[in-house]
Amino acid sequence: MKKEWEKDRGLFIRMFLTMFFLAALYLAFIAVLSVLGVSIIPLVFMAGVMLFAQYYFSDRLVLMSTGAQIVSEEEAPELHEIVSRLCINADIPKPKIAIVQSSIPNAFATGRNSKRAVVAVTAALMKQLNKGELEAVLAHELSHIKNKDVLVLTIAGFFSTIAFFLVRYLIFFGGRDRNSGGIMIAWIVSVIVWLLSFLLIRALSRYREFAADRGSAILTGQPSNLILALLKISGRMEQVPKDDLRKAEGMNAFYIIPALSGESILGLLSTHPPIEKRIEALEKIEQRL
């Protein structure tokens, strides 16, 4: 299983290069700020506290924002049976399982590590999919846990958060010292770093989705089930009321398929690859299997 899990070198290289460019960007950012004499220690501390709290309490915050309810084995025996079996295959501890009462068919995983993880599905998803398709979706979410995606994306976003704070902080500071050319240069550099890191982190997020799709295919041995699940979920999205989609958009980074109202900029800068690309990748895996 381990050999198969690490086999996709192309995907690994793309993720590695994205992280490399992020690291290079952040190092250049620090160097420029140092030359300009801008002290970022308070902002590093602020960003560190904020991201640590987000990482440490991510499972609770996500459950609260979605209204997800943890269910016991007696309340949802089928879900527990599927997750228990997949966790054995994935060699990870069994996470908590939650159900969200929502009209949007979707699923997500959260938690700072495999011992604190939660996998959640919506009631609409359970009605929409058959057992094989539901298993494929749950395997996708468990792959996020095994791949430590919450940790990876939190680390990747650290200096991006600092750059965002500097964009806001330097406008205020510069307003009181307009003759300082260094402040203006630092502000421009911060804007550029934030924009570039935003795009790179979105690219990294999309690669992590490909990796989770691949993990699902390996865990279940049936990539076609995930293909059918993705098609059903995306097709159902068009029938969900726009207001329900707008309310769920803040959670799109966690969902297996983003809940887009059609009017959001998230449709242009999505955290997920296009469905067509994901299906194409799964079909290639199916041919190899």
Steps between C-alpha positions, in 0.01 A plus 500: 500500500777744591679441168180562305416807709829670412516390137372813320831681453357757258250623757766497772737707282228759426421538870871518585563771240204701626634483857849587371372813322304597811813463716709702252233770490487520880879516534516784247220673690691482829821620332331806346332594828831465684675729251222756535526484879140390553451314827258212455550333840161617639328383181677164507380456857145606408487272196650215697241527777214526250611205286583288805151561639348422160704181473450390860124561507428428133282197568278684750473815289402307186244288683345811660485694172335215311271376775649151473400255772726215612317167465564177686530152351144427611369813324683444170620138479557501122720811511705360786542164327627660180737741678638224728581280201662783304709609800646151525598517132643851542678412826364801690298530823126511455374862510177624648205494263245781461186567298393844375131566441538679167336497157846514339651157424855528630764372740809631677776407741659718764730478801863587571615136491369148453421464872285816503341452159132515410338379179159646422237434235177683429160334519447588133819315404389184678169507310665574166773233490498122514730314742793467257490869410469603866800281580702673226415846638591396854829354371575838336449677832708246691777553245506869597557389859773251406672762281496757788343762275382728781857525631654549153263781399530671840880511470475614137274789598712635788699770318205570271310601813790722609503666156126562530546662841782717362279621215252629759758610759726693261209699355426627851866557582572662165212740546689653793834504320433568134858612433636155564567338164605180677152459647340529157744248348434259788125538446530426126721197571248375758215528249700307239602230749143460624357470147766255380480288815120498473524356148770248597304381804191456283709293257633294792145446623396371158793257495395374844153427358655293220703313764187433709313375191791268430499384863131415470564296186779305675306441824184376327651350185203649313579842345175478303300536822663835576443610139128423533488672839664817365259508206197453725612765750589759234175432313296542815668836579308663216172409672594633843348843584746787445457626857604161641809499278600853604476405869730203441764677289717582800568127542597431138864428581385201709231354272563223249331726240466878554151635559493787250202728443623588152558864593804460722858577407580163656387349172803663333753438777378169633668288764405194291592382150225488234285186519607406146870498599432294810300244303772483235762427769278234661441331165877471450534343845219257417679393182818427700311310768 
